């Protein structure tokens, strides 16, 4: 949370952009406004040492400009580390459009946003995120080449979710290997929270691998559908965090590992697709470590989606995207080893390894 300054006389107390915790040395922040279409957007370019800043555009009904700014800074910084740890030659960036995507979004607004992206001449490359669609990316493509995640019909890589799910499955298997001594999931009890685009495909991989899968979702119809399709059990208890499972896989929303839930968790592995699963990375990461619960860093194991859109930039094919996604297994194991050797949380280990890659490239670039 950022400090809210409500009266003009208090404004001098913080630096609204450079003083924010999430600012974290962003290279560039672009505020985009267009009166005619009602566009209000912010593009955050965190770091371009490894390559152009790639990250999706989120359209969300933020309650304040503060909230939007804080969100774009946090997400854009996250993209830097996600791409770095995954070995992609990409920097980190993200964009937010303020507004309700179901009510406020118009084709003209999206086109205008595309023009802003174009004005950055490739320093920022956009993609789909919450509140934007493949169709929006196709529209943006009409005014700029600096967009990924366009439809297959238009020569793009299409929906990234199946590749994301495959990467999560790889990270989850690596965590099982480290924690249980084998990545054979036969008979392992796995709870998947959220069976949307990613969760459903993950359930498919898990059931095929012989895991005993329990699913939970706020969408009852999907529960019935996915449960029947893959023979997964539907969670019926009153407190899913205390469920008696080996692996907990958060695939719905962030911050589910928090002060209220952390002491209930019986699972020995946490590995899922959701972004920002730890409400407080330092505090909750450390508690998990002390409790002997192995946490597979979310920003690494859910990187299949970005690997898939990266294919559009460098021109590799689906098979290569899957091969790179499969490598999440090895990187996850490396992170666990690094964390153990350095007595740090797995989250911190992933961050350090990502930062090392950026620092090394910076040194090479300055030679
Ligand atoms: P989605 O919207 O398709 O699915 C989310 C599912 O979670 C829905 O079925 C929804 O009903 C359910 N849900 C929402 N609130 C819930 C709650 N409180 N309890 C249980 N279920 C709840 O999203 P997705 O594309 O499958 O992505 C899942 C997560 O993975 C998100 O956090 C997303 O940010 C992250 N992620 C997705 C991708 C990708 O390629 N789609 C890539 C990286 C990260």
Tab-separated table of C-alpha atoms and ligand atoms in Angstrom:
chain	number	residue	atom	x	y	z
A	1	UNK	CA	0.000	0.000	0.000
A	2	UNK	CA	1.196	3.463	-0.781
A	3	UNK	CA	0.816	6.319	1.640
A	4	UNK	CA	-2.318	8.193	0.780
A	5	UNK	CA	-1.925	11.952	0.927
A	6	UNK	CA	-5.358	13.510	1.140
A	7	UNK	CA	-4.676	17.168	1.742
A	8	UNK	CA	-2.698	19.498	-0.482
A	9	UNK	CA	-0.583	20.709	2.409
A	10	UNK	CA	0.759	17.156	2.908
A	11	UNK	CA	1.791	16.673	-0.706
A	12	UNK	CA	5.360	17.712	-0.051
A	13	UNK	CA	5.797	14.760	2.333
A	14	UNK	CA	6.359	12.175	-0.391
A	15	UNK	CA	7.754	12.161	-3.883
A	16	UNK	CA	4.753	10.853	-5.805
A	17	UNK	CA	6.677	8.839	-8.388
A	18	UNK	CA	10.392	8.562	-7.635
A	19	UNK	CA	9.650	8.244	-3.910
A	20	UNK	CA	7.406	5.202	-4.195
A	21	UNK	CA	8.744	1.899	-2.936
A	22	UNK	CA	7.672	0.207	-6.177
A	23	UNK	CA	9.484	2.838	-8.260
A	24	UNK	CA	12.640	0.784	-7.725
A	25	UNK	CA	14.787	2.487	-10.351
A	26	UNK	CA	12.295	2.429	-13.215
A	27	UNK	CA	13.903	3.775	-16.375
A	28	UNK	CA	10.838	5.484	-17.734
A	29	UNK	CA	7.180	6.040	-16.885
A	30	UNK	CA	4.821	7.346	-19.528
A	31	UNK	CA	1.468	8.895	-18.686
A	32	UNK	CA	-0.909	8.713	-21.653
A	33	UNK	CA	-4.063	10.770	-21.941
A	34	UNK	CA	-6.534	11.347	-24.735
A	35	UNK	CA	-9.541	13.527	-24.137
A	36	UNK	CA	-11.557	12.325	-27.140
A	37	UNK	CA	-11.430	8.606	-26.319
A	38	UNK	CA	-11.187	8.980	-22.540
A	39	UNK	CA	-7.904	7.071	-22.464
A	40	UNK	CA	-5.961	7.319	-19.233
A	41	UNK	CA	-3.039	4.929	-19.205
A	42	UNK	CA	0.379	4.535	-17.640
A	43	UNK	CA	3.256	2.614	-19.211
A	44	UNK	CA	6.059	1.547	-16.884
A	45	UNK	CA	9.456	0.608	-18.295
A	46	UNK	CA	11.430	-0.841	-15.439
A	47	UNK	CA	14.583	-2.152	-17.055
A	48	UNK	CA	15.848	-2.664	-20.608
A	49	UNK	CA	19.341	-4.083	-19.956
A	50	UNK	CA	18.453	-7.516	-21.340
A	51	UNK	CA	16.217	-6.233	-24.142
A	52	UNK	CA	13.030	-4.309	-24.873
A	53	UNK	CA	10.572	-4.129	-21.975
A	54	UNK	CA	7.789	-6.613	-22.603
A	55	UNK	CA	4.670	-6.886	-20.477
A	56	UNK	CA	0.913	-6.937	-20.847
A	57	UNK	CA	-1.618	-4.145	-20.673
A	58	UNK	CA	-4.054	-4.450	-17.793
A	59	UNK	CA	-7.371	-2.633	-17.907
A	60	UNK	CA	-8.796	-2.260	-14.427
A	61	UNK	CA	-11.243	-0.042	-12.622
A	62	UNK	CA	-8.700	1.429	-10.200
A	63	UNK	CA	-10.111	3.406	-7.306
A	64	UNK	CA	-7.424	6.074	-7.677
A	65	UNK	CA	-4.529	7.154	-9.873
A	66	UNK	CA	-2.281	6.206	-6.971
A	67	UNK	CA	-3.509	2.657	-7.143
A	68	UNK	CA	-2.985	2.511	-10.917
A	69	UNK	CA	0.529	3.925	-10.668
A	70	UNK	CA	1.462	1.580	-7.863
A	71	UNK	CA	0.119	-1.397	-9.788
A	72	UNK	CA	1.968	-0.618	-13.019
A	73	UNK	CA	5.254	-0.065	-11.184
A	74	UNK	CA	4.927	-3.303	-9.212
A	75	UNK	CA	3.937	-5.347	-12.259
A	76	UNK	CA	6.572	-3.856	-14.549
A	77	UNK	CA	9.344	-4.570	-12.038
A	78	UNK	CA	8.048	-8.140	-11.764
A	79	UNK	CA	8.381	-8.575	-15.534
A	80	UNK	CA	12.079	-7.649	-15.386
A	81	UNK	CA	12.759	-10.519	-13.005
A	82	UNK	CA	10.436	-12.965	-14.750
A	83	UNK	CA	12.210	-12.538	-18.097
A	84	UNK	CA	15.668	-12.468	-16.534
A	85	UNK	CA	15.226	-15.700	-14.561
A	86	UNK	CA	13.691	-17.413	-17.584
A	87	UNK	CA	16.735	-16.600	-19.709
A	88	UNK	CA	14.874	-14.396	-22.190
A	89	UNK	CA	16.507	-11.369	-23.766
A	90	UNK	CA	13.753	-9.083	-22.609
A	91	UNK	CA	13.448	-6.259	-20.146
A	92	UNK	CA	10.521	-5.573	-17.861
A	93	UNK	CA	7.568	-3.324	-18.555
A	94	UNK	CA	3.840	-3.200	-18.123
A	95	UNK	CA	0.944	-0.887	-18.873
A	96	UNK	CA	-2.345	-0.118	-17.173
A	97	UNK	CA	-5.435	1.499	-18.632
A	98	UNK	CA	-7.744	3.024	-16.051
A	99	UNK	CA	-11.364	1.984	-16.474
A	100	UNK	CA	-13.815	-0.873	-16.462
A	101	UNK	CA	-12.992	-3.022	-19.489
A	102	UNK	CA	-16.615	-4.167	-19.783
A	103	UNK	CA	-18.048	-0.636	-19.829
A	104	UNK	CA	-15.385	1.904	-20.743
A	105	UNK	CA	-13.307	0.120	-23.385
A	106	UNK	CA	-13.840	1.229	-26.983
A	107	UNK	CA	-11.967	0.329	-30.197
A	108	UNK	CA	-10.901	3.987	-30.517
A	109	UNK	CA	-9.421	3.973	-27.015
A	110	UNK	CA	-7.418	0.825	-27.748
A	111	UNK	CA	-6.150	2.276	-31.041
A	112	UNK	CA	-5.071	5.463	-29.265
A	113	UNK	CA	-3.266	3.383	-26.674
A	114	UNK	CA	-1.531	1.517	-29.514
A	115	UNK	CA	-0.322	4.835	-30.890
A	116	UNK	CA	1.257	5.638	-27.523
A	117	UNK	CA	2.989	2.247	-27.542
A	118	UNK	CA	4.235	3.001	-31.047
A	119	UNK	CA	5.638	6.358	-29.941
A	120	UNK	CA	8.108	4.475	-27.721
A	121	UNK	CA	9.739	2.961	-30.831
A	122	UNK	CA	10.031	-0.557	-29.422
A	123	UNK	CA	11.413	0.247	-25.969
A	124	UNK	CA	8.113	-1.191	-24.714
A	125	UNK	CA	6.283	-4.145	-26.303
A	126	UNK	CA	2.767	-4.800	-25.148
A	127	UNK	CA	0.655	-7.973	-24.768
A	128	UNK	CA	-2.640	-9.136	-23.319
A	129	UNK	CA	-3.416	-9.046	-19.594
A	130	UNK	CA	-6.461	-8.870	-17.330
A	131	UNK	CA	-9.122	-6.730	-19.054
A	132	UNK	CA	-7.550	-6.877	-22.528
A	133	UNK	CA	-7.964	-9.529	-25.190
A	134	UNK	CA	-6.307	-11.043	-28.240
A	135	UNK	CA	-8.734	-8.946	-30.333
A	136	UNK	CA	-7.402	-5.791	-28.608
A	137	UNK	CA	-3.843	-6.858	-29.493
A	138	UNK	CA	-4.902	-7.376	-33.114
A	139	UNK	CA	-6.267	-3.827	-33.103
A	140	UNK	CA	-3.073	-2.446	-31.577
A	141	UNK	CA	-1.140	-4.305	-34.280
A	142	UNK	CA	-2.816	-2.073	-36.869
A	143	UNK	CA	-0.939	0.955	-35.508
A	144	UNK	CA	2.288	-0.530	-34.160
A	145	UNK	CA	4.549	-3.573	-34.658
A	146	UNK	CA	5.433	-3.473	-30.941
A	147	UNK	CA	2.748	-5.870	-29.757
A	148	UNK	CA	2.679	-9.620	-29.071
A	149	UNK	CA	-0.051	-12.136	-28.289
A	150	UNK	CA	-1.930	-11.399	-31.477
A	151	UNK	CA	-4.228	-14.053	-32.902
A	152	UNK	CA	-2.957	-17.104	-34.747
A	153	UNK	CA	-4.923	-15.988	-37.850
A	154	UNK	CA	-2.901	-12.767	-37.862
A	155	UNK	CA	0.382	-14.635	-37.471
A	156	UNK	CA	0.623	-14.498	-33.671
A	157	UNK	CA	1.054	-17.098	-30.947
A	158	UNK	CA	-2.546	-16.930	-29.685
A	159	UNK	CA	-3.676	-17.916	-26.196
A	160	UNK	CA	-0.640	-18.390	-23.910
A	161	UNK	CA	-2.505	-20.205	-21.106
A	162	UNK	CA	-1.786	-23.818	-22.166
A	163	UNK	CA	1.953	-23.029	-22.275
A	164	UNK	CA	1.717	-21.286	-18.899
A	165	UNK	CA	0.018	-24.385	-17.485
A	166	UNK	CA	2.775	-26.607	-18.873
A	167	UNK	CA	5.432	-24.435	-17.205
A	168	UNK	CA	3.587	-24.566	-13.891
A	169	UNK	CA	3.411	-28.344	-14.201
A	170	UNK	CA	7.194	-28.445	-14.809
A	171	UNK	CA	7.884	-26.199	-11.789
A	172	UNK	CA	5.530	-28.259	-9.636
A	173	UNK	CA	7.267	-31.494	-10.655
A	174	UNK	CA	10.674	-29.993	-9.853
A	175	UNK	CA	9.396	-28.961	-6.420
A	176	UNK	CA	8.055	-32.475	-5.834
A	177	UNK	CA	11.449	-33.899	-6.818
A	178	UNK	CA	13.231	-31.647	-4.352
A	179	UNK	CA	10.774	-32.120	-1.493
A	180	UNK	CA	9.697	-35.751	-1.873
A	181	UNK	CA	12.743	-37.178	-3.667
A	182	UNK	CA	10.787	-38.022	-6.826
A	183	UNK	CA	8.879	-36.098	-9.449
A	184	UNK	CA	6.537	-39.015	-9.962
A	185	UNK	CA	3.176	-37.543	-8.985
A	186	UNK	CA	1.361	-40.885	-8.856
A	187	UNK	CA	-0.869	-40.782	-5.768
A	188	UNK	CA	0.237	-37.286	-4.699
A	189	UNK	CA	-2.640	-35.199	-3.375
A	190	UNK	CA	-2.814	-31.838	-5.152
A	191	UNK	CA	-5.260	-29.006	-4.484
A	192	UNK	CA	-5.753	-26.667	-7.469
A	193	UNK	CA	-7.385	-23.374	-6.512
A	194	UNK	CA	-8.887	-21.758	-9.616
A	195	UNK	CA	-9.665	-23.813	-12.694
A	196	UNK	CA	-9.702	-21.073	-15.310
A	197	UNK	CA	-7.594	-20.971	-18.459
A	198	UNK	CA	-4.423	-22.136	-16.737
A	199	UNK	CA	-5.925	-24.205	-13.914
A	200	UNK	CA	-7.944	-26.464	-16.193
A	201	UNK	CA	-4.949	-27.458	-18.339
A	202	UNK	CA	-2.875	-27.954	-15.213
A	203	UNK	CA	-5.536	-30.332	-13.857
A	204	UNK	CA	-5.289	-32.248	-17.119
A	205	UNK	CA	-1.494	-32.639	-16.779
A	206	UNK	CA	-1.792	-33.614	-13.117
A	207	UNK	CA	-4.484	-36.225	-13.584
A	208	UNK	CA	-2.591	-37.727	-16.526
A	209	UNK	CA	0.441	-37.989	-14.231
A	210	UNK	CA	-1.626	-39.965	-11.720
A	211	UNK	CA	-2.029	-37.271	-9.054
A	212	UNK	CA	-5.151	-37.229	-6.881
A	213	UNK	CA	-6.499	-33.801	-7.754
A	214	UNK	CA	-8.973	-31.744	-5.750
A	215	UNK	CA	-10.310	-28.552	-7.306
A	216	UNK	CA	-11.875	-25.407	-5.929
A	217	UNK	CA	-13.318	-22.357	-7.687
A	218	UNK	CA	-15.979	-19.729	-7.077
A	219	UNK	CA	-17.567	-20.759	-10.378
A	220	UNK	CA	-19.763	-23.752	-9.556
A	221	UNK	CA	-20.526	-24.592	-13.202
A	222	UNK	CA	-16.827	-24.842	-14.046
A	223	UNK	CA	-16.216	-27.033	-11.018
A	224	UNK	CA	-18.793	-29.512	-12.237
A	225	UNK	CA	-17.492	-29.375	-15.812
A	226	UNK	CA	-13.761	-29.727	-15.049
A	227	UNK	CA	-14.419	-32.228	-12.240
A	228	UNK	CA	-16.335	-34.508	-14.601
A	229	UNK	CA	-13.920	-34.036	-17.512
A	230	UNK	CA	-10.792	-35.112	-15.627
A	231	UNK	CA	-12.189	-37.099	-12.724
A	232	UNK	CA	-11.014	-34.504	-10.208
A	233	UNK	CA	-12.626	-34.240	-6.768
A	234	UNK	CA	-14.437	-31.036	-5.864
A	235	UNK	CA	-13.367	-29.523	-2.541
A	236	UNK	CA	-16.258	-29.583	-0.105
A	237	UNK	CA	-14.615	-28.588	3.191
A	238	UNK	CA	-14.996	-25.227	4.889
A	239	UNK	CA	-11.356	-24.117	4.955
A	240	UNK	CA	-9.329	-25.072	1.907
A	241	UNK	CA	-6.021	-23.798	3.347
A	242	UNK	CA	-6.080	-26.515	5.984
A	243	UNK	CA	-6.857	-29.223	3.401
A	244	UNK	CA	-4.894	-32.412	3.869
A	245	UNK	CA	-2.860	-32.342	0.644
A	246	UNK	CA	0.782	-32.730	-0.421
A	247	UNK	CA	0.790	-29.849	-2.892
A	248	UNK	CA	-1.173	-26.606	-2.936
A	249	UNK	CA	-1.421	-24.952	-6.351
A	250	UNK	CA	-2.819	-21.391	-6.309
A	251	UNK	CA	-4.137	-20.642	-9.804
A	252	UNK	CA	-6.782	-18.027	-9.088
A	253	UNK	CA	-5.658	-14.868	-7.356
A	254	UNK	CA	-2.623	-13.452	-5.571
A	255	UNK	CA	-1.785	-13.049	-1.873
A	256	UNK	CA	-3.470	-16.281	-0.764
A	257	UNK	CA	-0.450	-17.012	1.427
A	258	UNK	CA	-0.936	-14.422	4.111
A	259	UNK	CA	-1.138	-13.936	7.889
A	260	UNK	CA	-4.531	-15.650	8.039
A	261	UNK	CA	-3.680	-18.720	5.978
A	262	UNK	CA	0.018	-19.474	6.438
A	263	UNK	CA	-0.247	-21.371	9.702
A	264	UNK	CA	-3.013	-23.621	8.437
A	265	UNK	CA	-1.227	-24.912	5.349
A	266	UNK	CA	-0.492	-28.653	5.576
A	267	UNK	CA	0.883	-28.990	2.059
A	268	UNK	CA	4.658	-29.472	1.808
A	269	UNK	CA	4.893	-27.836	-1.621
A	270	UNK	CA	3.323	-24.655	-2.986
A	271	UNK	CA	3.476	-24.333	-6.764
A	272	UNK	CA	0.912	-22.502	-8.848
A	273	UNK	CA	0.225	-19.997	-11.604
A	274	UNK	CA	-1.143	-17.014	-9.701
A	275	UNK	CA	1.012	-13.893	-9.612
A	276	UNK	CA	2.248	-12.544	-6.266
A	277	UNK	CA	1.105	-15.511	-4.187
A	278	UNK	CA	2.935	-14.357	-1.053
A	279	UNK	CA	1.133	-11.378	0.500
A	280	UNK	CA	4.490	-10.228	1.850
A	281	UNK	CA	7.418	-11.865	0.051
A	282	UNK	CA	9.957	-11.300	2.817
A	283	UNK	CA	7.766	-12.207	5.793
A	284	UNK	CA	5.737	-15.075	4.352
A	285	UNK	CA	8.644	-16.436	2.316
A	286	UNK	CA	10.642	-16.763	5.537
A	287	UNK	CA	7.804	-18.415	7.480
A	288	UNK	CA	7.342	-21.013	4.719
A	289	UNK	CA	11.073	-21.728	4.805
A	290	UNK	CA	11.028	-22.188	8.591
A	291	UNK	CA	8.029	-24.493	8.353
A	292	UNK	CA	9.768	-26.625	5.730
A	293	UNK	CA	7.192	-25.824	3.046
A	294	UNK	CA	8.866	-25.566	-0.351
A	295	UNK	CA	7.680	-22.587	-2.356
A	296	UNK	CA	8.261	-22.604	-6.137
A	297	UNK	CA	8.569	-18.881	-7.022
A	298	UNK	CA	5.475	-17.853	-8.981
A	299	UNK	CA	7.223	-15.486	-11.365
A	300	UNK	CA	9.460	-18.297	-12.563
A	301	UNK	CA	7.036	-21.176	-12.879
A	302	UNK	CA	4.264	-19.137	-14.530
A	303	UNK	CA	6.654	-17.801	-17.215
A	304	UNK	CA	5.378	-20.122	-19.965
A	305	UNK	CA	3.090	-17.354	-21.208
A	306	UNK	CA	5.910	-14.904	-21.768
A	307	UNK	CA	8.084	-17.599	-23.338
A	308	UNK	CA	5.214	-18.169	-25.759
A	309	UNK	CA	4.838	-14.507	-26.756
A	310	UNK	CA	8.630	-14.125	-26.985
A	311	UNK	CA	8.370	-16.608	-29.850
A	312	UNK	CA	6.625	-13.886	-31.851
A	313	UNK	CA	9.595	-11.553	-31.448
A	314	UNK	CA	12.447	-13.913	-32.189
A	315	UNK	CA	10.452	-16.088	-34.546
A	316	UNK	CA	10.859	-19.509	-33.005
A	317	UNK	CA	8.131	-22.131	-33.261
A	318	UNK	CA	5.780	-23.800	-30.786
A	319	UNK	CA	8.125	-26.752	-30.299
A	320	UNK	CA	10.934	-24.399	-29.255
A	321	UNK	CA	8.567	-22.492	-26.924
A	322	UNK	CA	7.642	-25.790	-25.264
A	323	UNK	CA	11.287	-26.828	-24.975
A	324	UNK	CA	12.143	-23.554	-23.259
A	325	UNK	CA	9.101	-23.906	-21.020
A	326	UNK	CA	10.182	-27.418	-20.101
A	327	UNK	CA	13.461	-25.929	-18.910
A	328	UNK	CA	11.531	-24.262	-16.053
A	329	UNK	CA	12.015	-27.664	-14.383
A	330	UNK	CA	15.831	-27.268	-14.336
A	331	UNK	CA	15.767	-23.591	-13.378
A	332	UNK	CA	13.427	-24.329	-10.472
A	333	UNK	CA	15.829	-26.983	-9.170
A	334	UNK	CA	18.773	-24.552	-9.550
A	335	UNK	CA	16.894	-21.986	-7.478
A	336	UNK	CA	16.191	-24.476	-4.706
A	337	UNK	CA	19.895	-25.395	-4.599
A	338	UNK	CA	20.950	-21.739	-4.613
A	339	UNK	CA	18.495	-20.979	-1.775
A	340	UNK	CA	19.746	-23.886	0.321
A	341	UNK	CA	23.420	-23.031	-0.219
A	342	UNK	CA	22.871	-19.412	0.676
A	343	UNK	CA	20.346	-20.025	3.461
A	344	UNK	CA	17.739	-17.781	1.891
A	345	UNK	CA	14.134	-18.126	0.798
A	346	UNK	CA	13.442	-19.565	-2.631
A	347	UNK	CA	11.784	-16.280	-3.603
A	348	UNK	CA	14.912	-14.310	-2.701
A	349	UNK	CA	17.106	-16.860	-4.468
A	350	UNK	CA	15.116	-16.419	-7.678
A	351	UNK	CA	15.378	-12.638	-7.402
A	352	UNK	CA	19.128	-12.799	-6.792
A	353	UNK	CA	19.725	-15.117	-9.733
A	354	UNK	CA	17.671	-12.837	-11.991
A	355	UNK	CA	19.537	-9.745	-10.774
A	356	UNK	CA	22.906	-11.480	-11.325
A	357	UNK	CA	22.000	-12.106	-14.963
A	358	UNK	CA	21.071	-8.437	-15.435
A	359	UNK	CA	24.261	-7.237	-13.699
A	360	UNK	CA	26.444	-9.501	-15.845
A	361	UNK	CA	24.825	-8.283	-19.056
A	362	UNK	CA	25.241	-4.691	-17.925
A	363	UNK	CA	28.970	-5.305	-17.424
A	364	UNK	CA	29.278	-6.920	-20.876
A	365	UNK	CA	27.371	-4.054	-22.478
A	366	UNK	CA	29.680	-1.466	-20.953
A	367	UNK	CA	32.870	-3.170	-22.213
B	1	LIG	P1	-8.791	-17.113	-15.361
B	1	LIG	O1	-9.474	-15.824	-15.073
B	1	LIG	O2	-9.055	-17.827	-16.624
B	1	LIG	O3	-9.096	-18.147	-14.176
B	1	LIG	C1	-9.136	-17.807	-12.831
B	1	LIG	C2	-10.097	-18.765	-12.151
B	1	LIG	O4	-10.038	-18.511	-10.750
B	1	LIG	C3	-11.554	-18.574	-12.598
B	1	LIG	O5	-12.122	-19.843	-12.900
B	1	LIG	C4	-12.207	-17.936	-11.376
B	1	LIG	O6	-13.572	-18.284	-11.232
B	1	LIG	C5	-11.370	-18.501	-10.264
B	1	LIG	N1	-11.416	-17.712	-9.020
B	1	LIG	C6	-11.464	-16.373	-8.874
B	1	LIG	N2	-11.481	-16.057	-7.565
B	1	LIG	C7	-11.416	-17.237	-6.883
B	1	LIG	C8	-11.404	-17.567	-5.515
B	1	LIG	N3	-11.475	-16.632	-4.566
B	1	LIG	N4	-11.328	-18.877	-5.180
B	1	LIG	C9	-11.299	-19.839	-6.120
B	1	LIG	N5	-11.306	-19.567	-7.429
B	1	LIG	C10	-11.382	-18.287	-7.816
B	1	LIG	O7	-7.236	-16.810	-15.175
B	1	LIG	P2	-6.016	-17.653	-15.755
B	1	LIG	O8	-5.622	-17.087	-17.074
B	1	LIG	O9	-6.310	-19.108	-15.612
B	1	LIG	O10	-4.862	-17.249	-14.733
B	1	LIG	C11	-4.853	-17.772	-13.411
B	1	LIG	C12	-3.794	-17.046	-12.600
B	1	LIG	O11	-2.507	-17.215	-13.211
B	1	LIG	C13	-4.010	-15.534	-12.513
B	1	LIG	O12	-3.592	-15.108	-11.247
B	1	LIG	C14	-3.076	-14.976	-13.579
B	1	LIG	O13	-2.636	-13.667	-13.275
B	1	LIG	C15	-1.923	-15.956	-13.507
B	1	LIG	N6	-1.170	-16.063	-14.759
B	1	LIG	C16	-1.803	-16.433	-15.908
B	1	LIG	C17	-1.079	-16.547	-17.094
B	1	LIG	C18	-1.744	-16.978	-18.376
B	1	LIG	O14	-1.035	-17.296	-19.348
B	1	LIG	N7	-3.050	-17.024	-18.428
B	1	LIG	C19	0.308	-16.277	-17.105
B	1	LIG	C20	0.955	-15.915	-15.905
B	1	LIG	C21	0.183	-15.817	-14.742
